[in-house]
């Protein structure tokens, strides 16, 4: 007797579009998620049970278009898949595990971050949804808003630094330098509200310690 497996009839990630082809309005939409990924790769370098996607399509309903956050984090999945990595994030290939965190960076072209996308991510089951407006602020809105899904609805969490216990990280905003640009960035924080350093900061601190010990870094 033939055993029917409905998953075998679903399209694979290789067969699905990997984004919505919508161009970003400015480079901050790329730089901000990339900084978060760089920090995460440093602090979770010994873990392989997470994946951080940037401008990547998420498919969770067959025959429906993908949702494409500016960034998202999933836990309990393989960090690396195949030699070339993921082209998109397909729930039926990820054991049905949705992202636990999504980020939208508000661009010059408003794209429903505070309305429709909250509905979409709630339906997807995303526990934490962050919206960051780096260049402009809508009326009565905080520059960074972090929501937690409670009984199917998003509840705004208080503060500029929000601890997310189910992830084991906090997220917040402060001045910093990344790729030679000094401005306000998003950073990860520990439970005590201490900001995790960027890879560049870690390297600079290492070089400073070596110099204090009289060691020439160029000789290493």
Tab-separated table of C-alpha atoms in Angstrom:
chain	number	residue	atom	x	y	z
A	1	UNK	CA	0.000	0.000	0.000
A	2	UNK	CA	1.282	3.453	-0.903
A	3	UNK	CA	1.761	5.753	2.110
A	4	UNK	CA	0.801	9.279	1.173
A	5	UNK	CA	3.020	11.977	2.633
A	6	UNK	CA	1.585	15.468	2.015
A	7	UNK	CA	4.977	17.065	2.697
A	8	UNK	CA	6.348	15.433	-0.439
A	9	UNK	CA	3.846	17.431	-2.503
A	10	UNK	CA	4.909	20.813	-1.115
A	11	UNK	CA	7.459	22.975	-2.948
A	12	UNK	CA	10.977	23.056	-1.565
A	13	UNK	CA	12.975	26.161	-0.665
A	14	UNK	CA	14.930	25.755	-3.918
A	15	UNK	CA	11.690	26.049	-5.903
A	16	UNK	CA	10.312	29.108	-4.097
A	17	UNK	CA	11.262	32.797	-4.605
A	18	UNK	CA	13.763	33.832	-1.953
A	19	UNK	CA	12.463	37.401	-1.424
A	20	UNK	CA	9.722	39.765	-2.537
A	21	UNK	CA	12.187	41.682	-4.771
A	22	UNK	CA	11.308	44.935	-2.983
A	23	UNK	CA	14.405	47.173	-2.924
A	24	UNK	CA	15.451	48.735	0.377
A	25	UNK	CA	15.024	52.480	0.765
A	26	UNK	CA	18.371	53.008	2.462
A	27	UNK	CA	21.393	51.038	3.579
A	28	UNK	CA	20.362	51.112	7.255
A	29	UNK	CA	17.817	48.399	6.466
A	30	UNK	CA	20.786	46.160	5.678
A	31	UNK	CA	23.418	47.501	8.090
A	32	UNK	CA	21.253	47.279	11.233
A	33	UNK	CA	20.349	43.577	10.820
A	34	UNK	CA	23.919	42.763	9.757
A	35	UNK	CA	25.280	44.288	12.956
A	36	UNK	CA	22.864	42.213	15.039
A	37	UNK	CA	23.927	39.082	13.155
A	38	UNK	CA	27.635	39.847	13.609
A	39	UNK	CA	27.205	40.236	17.379
A	40	UNK	CA	25.051	37.113	17.581
A	41	UNK	CA	27.605	35.073	15.646
A	42	UNK	CA	30.233	36.103	18.205
A	43	UNK	CA	28.262	35.463	21.404
A	44	UNK	CA	26.647	32.256	20.121
A	45	UNK	CA	29.651	30.965	18.204
A	46	UNK	CA	29.500	27.609	20.018
A	47	UNK	CA	25.812	27.056	19.308
A	48	UNK	CA	24.408	25.566	16.131
A	49	UNK	CA	20.706	25.593	17.041
A	50	UNK	CA	19.789	29.018	15.679
A	51	UNK	CA	19.369	30.876	12.427
A	52	UNK	CA	19.256	34.614	11.742
A	53	UNK	CA	17.807	35.576	8.369
A	54	UNK	CA	18.070	38.982	6.677
A	55	UNK	CA	15.574	40.083	4.011
A	56	UNK	CA	14.663	36.428	3.464
A	57	UNK	CA	11.262	35.050	2.556
A	58	UNK	CA	9.371	33.027	5.180
A	59	UNK	CA	6.886	30.524	3.774
A	60	UNK	CA	4.353	29.149	6.226
A	61	UNK	CA	1.238	28.474	4.115
A	62	UNK	CA	1.466	26.519	0.839
A	63	UNK	CA	0.432	28.446	-2.282
A	64	UNK	CA	0.729	31.776	-0.438
A	65	UNK	CA	3.413	34.466	-0.928
A	66	UNK	CA	6.240	34.675	1.552
A	67	UNK	CA	6.467	37.142	4.415
A	68	UNK	CA	9.801	38.979	4.184
A	69	UNK	CA	10.961	40.645	7.423
A	70	UNK	CA	14.025	42.829	7.474
A	71	UNK	CA	15.429	40.238	9.897
A	72	UNK	CA	14.280	37.268	11.930
A	73	UNK	CA	15.655	34.801	14.466
A	74	UNK	CA	14.676	31.147	14.819
A	75	UNK	CA	15.753	28.832	17.639
A	76	UNK	CA	15.840	25.051	17.611
A	77	UNK	CA	16.767	24.827	13.927
A	78	UNK	CA	20.039	24.083	12.160
A	79	UNK	CA	22.244	27.123	11.786
A	80	UNK	CA	23.783	25.881	8.543
A	81	UNK	CA	21.857	23.933	5.908
A	82	UNK	CA	23.809	22.520	3.003
A	83	UNK	CA	26.875	23.992	1.363
A	84	UNK	CA	25.073	27.086	0.048
A	85	UNK	CA	22.763	27.724	3.002
A	86	UNK	CA	19.094	28.600	2.884
A	87	UNK	CA	17.567	30.524	0.001
A	88	UNK	CA	14.362	31.008	1.998
A	89	UNK	CA	12.870	29.849	5.294
A	90	UNK	CA	10.185	27.232	4.686
A	91	UNK	CA	8.264	26.062	7.742
A	92	UNK	CA	7.534	22.602	6.378
A	93	UNK	CA	11.285	22.108	5.961
A	94	UNK	CA	12.019	23.464	9.467
A	95	UNK	CA	9.844	21.011	11.420
A	96	UNK	CA	7.156	23.679	11.620
A	97	UNK	CA	9.292	25.981	13.799
A	98	UNK	CA	8.409	29.649	13.202
A	99	UNK	CA	10.799	32.505	13.967
A	100	UNK	CA	10.749	33.543	17.610
A	101	UNK	CA	11.750	37.131	16.750
A	102	UNK	CA	11.214	39.409	13.774
A	103	UNK	CA	12.541	42.906	13.108
A	104	UNK	CA	11.203	45.591	10.797
A	105	UNK	CA	13.315	48.689	10.140
A	106	UNK	CA	10.907	51.455	9.120
A	107	UNK	CA	12.015	53.014	5.856
A	108	UNK	CA	11.062	56.230	4.097
A	109	UNK	CA	8.274	54.274	2.413
A	110	UNK	CA	5.849	53.185	5.124
A	111	UNK	CA	4.956	49.526	4.703
A	112	UNK	CA	2.366	48.645	7.330
A	113	UNK	CA	4.862	47.792	10.065
A	114	UNK	CA	2.496	48.893	12.827
A	115	UNK	CA	-0.694	47.369	11.395
A	116	UNK	CA	-0.719	44.609	8.770
A	117	UNK	CA	2.633	43.108	9.655
A	118	UNK	CA	1.558	42.766	13.287
A	119	UNK	CA	-1.357	40.682	12.035
A	120	UNK	CA	0.885	38.610	9.758
A	121	UNK	CA	3.482	37.854	12.430
A	122	UNK	CA	0.820	37.044	15.022
A	123	UNK	CA	-0.700	34.513	12.629
A	124	UNK	CA	2.750	33.068	12.044
A	125	UNK	CA	3.239	32.725	15.810
A	126	UNK	CA	6.248	35.033	16.190
A	127	UNK	CA	6.689	35.587	19.938
A	128	UNK	CA	8.624	38.880	19.766
A	129	UNK	CA	8.178	41.554	17.113
A	130	UNK	CA	10.428	44.640	17.071
A	131	UNK	CA	9.879	47.790	15.015
A	132	UNK	CA	12.704	50.310	14.731
A	133	UNK	CA	12.420	53.737	13.099
A	134	UNK	CA	16.036	54.892	12.625
A	135	UNK	CA	15.454	57.986	10.483
A	136	UNK	CA	12.012	59.255	11.411
A	137	UNK	CA	9.441	58.841	14.143
A	138	UNK	CA	5.730	58.486	13.598
A	139	UNK	CA	3.426	60.404	15.926
A	140	UNK	CA	2.980	58.829	19.342
A	141	UNK	CA	5.479	56.100	18.483
A	142	UNK	CA	8.691	55.153	20.249
A	143	UNK	CA	11.777	54.887	18.113
A	144	UNK	CA	12.100	51.231	19.123
A	145	UNK	CA	8.984	49.242	19.953
A	146	UNK	CA	9.143	45.602	21.037
A	147	UNK	CA	5.962	43.555	21.241
A	148	UNK	CA	5.313	40.162	22.845
A	149	UNK	CA	2.586	37.852	21.608
A	150	UNK	CA	0.094	37.156	24.390
A	151	UNK	CA	-2.997	35.056	23.626
A	152	UNK	CA	-2.764	35.906	19.941
A	153	UNK	CA	-2.260	39.667	20.378
A	154	UNK	CA	0.877	41.782	20.539
A	155	UNK	CA	1.473	43.678	23.760
A	156	UNK	CA	3.964	46.557	23.716
A	157	UNK	CA	6.804	45.972	26.192
A	158	UNK	CA	8.026	48.950	28.237
A	159	UNK	CA	11.471	50.518	28.024
A	160	UNK	CA	14.189	51.232	25.478
A	161	UNK	CA	15.921	47.981	26.386
A	162	UNK	CA	13.631	44.965	26.416
A	163	UNK	CA	14.633	41.607	27.886
A	164	UNK	CA	13.289	38.614	25.947
A	165	UNK	CA	13.527	35.621	28.331
A	166	UNK	CA	12.504	32.997	25.793
A	167	UNK	CA	15.508	34.021	23.685
A	168	UNK	CA	17.912	34.788	26.518
A	169	UNK	CA	18.745	38.180	25.041
A	170	UNK	CA	17.632	41.755	25.341
A	171	UNK	CA	17.442	44.262	22.521
A	172	UNK	CA	17.864	48.018	22.724
A	173	UNK	CA	19.300	51.077	21.060
A	174	UNK	CA	22.265	53.330	21.796
A	175	UNK	CA	25.052	55.270	20.134
A	176	UNK	CA	27.868	53.234	18.709
A	177	UNK	CA	30.256	52.828	15.821
A	178	UNK	CA	29.815	50.247	13.086
A	179	UNK	CA	31.771	50.124	9.836
A	180	UNK	CA	33.145	53.573	10.570
A	181	UNK	CA	29.730	55.161	11.086
A	182	UNK	CA	28.824	56.637	14.455
A	183	UNK	CA	25.092	56.827	15.072
A	184	UNK	CA	22.354	55.077	17.001
A	185	UNK	CA	22.288	51.308	16.375
A	186	UNK	CA	20.390	48.321	17.702
A	187	UNK	CA	22.341	46.018	20.013
A	188	UNK	CA	21.834	42.808	21.963
A	189	UNK	CA	22.008	42.987	25.773
A	190	UNK	CA	22.440	40.492	28.577
A	191	UNK	CA	19.988	40.013	31.444
A	192	UNK	CA	21.701	42.764	33.476
A	193	UNK	CA	21.293	45.302	30.682
A	194	UNK	CA	24.940	45.166	29.637
A	195	UNK	CA	25.476	45.603	25.911
A	196	UNK	CA	27.272	42.861	24.021
A	197	UNK	CA	30.294	44.144	22.163
A	198	UNK	CA	30.592	44.188	18.406
A	199	UNK	CA	33.350	42.057	16.826
A	200	UNK	CA	35.302	45.256	16.094
A	201	UNK	CA	35.087	46.293	19.744
A	202	UNK	CA	36.221	42.848	20.879
A	203	UNK	CA	39.226	43.067	18.562
A	204	UNK	CA	40.119	46.586	19.726
A	205	UNK	CA	39.936	45.502	23.379
A	206	UNK	CA	42.135	42.499	22.647
A	207	UNK	CA	44.733	44.669	20.918
A	208	UNK	CA	44.674	47.120	23.818
A	209	UNK	CA	45.285	44.309	26.329
A	210	UNK	CA	48.176	42.991	24.265
A	211	UNK	CA	49.761	46.431	24.115
A	212	UNK	CA	49.355	46.825	27.890
A	213	UNK	CA	51.251	43.561	28.287
A	214	UNK	CA	54.010	44.829	26.014
A	215	UNK	CA	53.105	42.430	23.204
A	216	UNK	CA	53.305	43.660	19.651
A	217	UNK	CA	50.109	42.427	17.880
A	218	UNK	CA	51.887	42.604	14.517
A	219	UNK	CA	54.388	40.036	15.742
A	220	UNK	CA	51.717	37.420	16.398
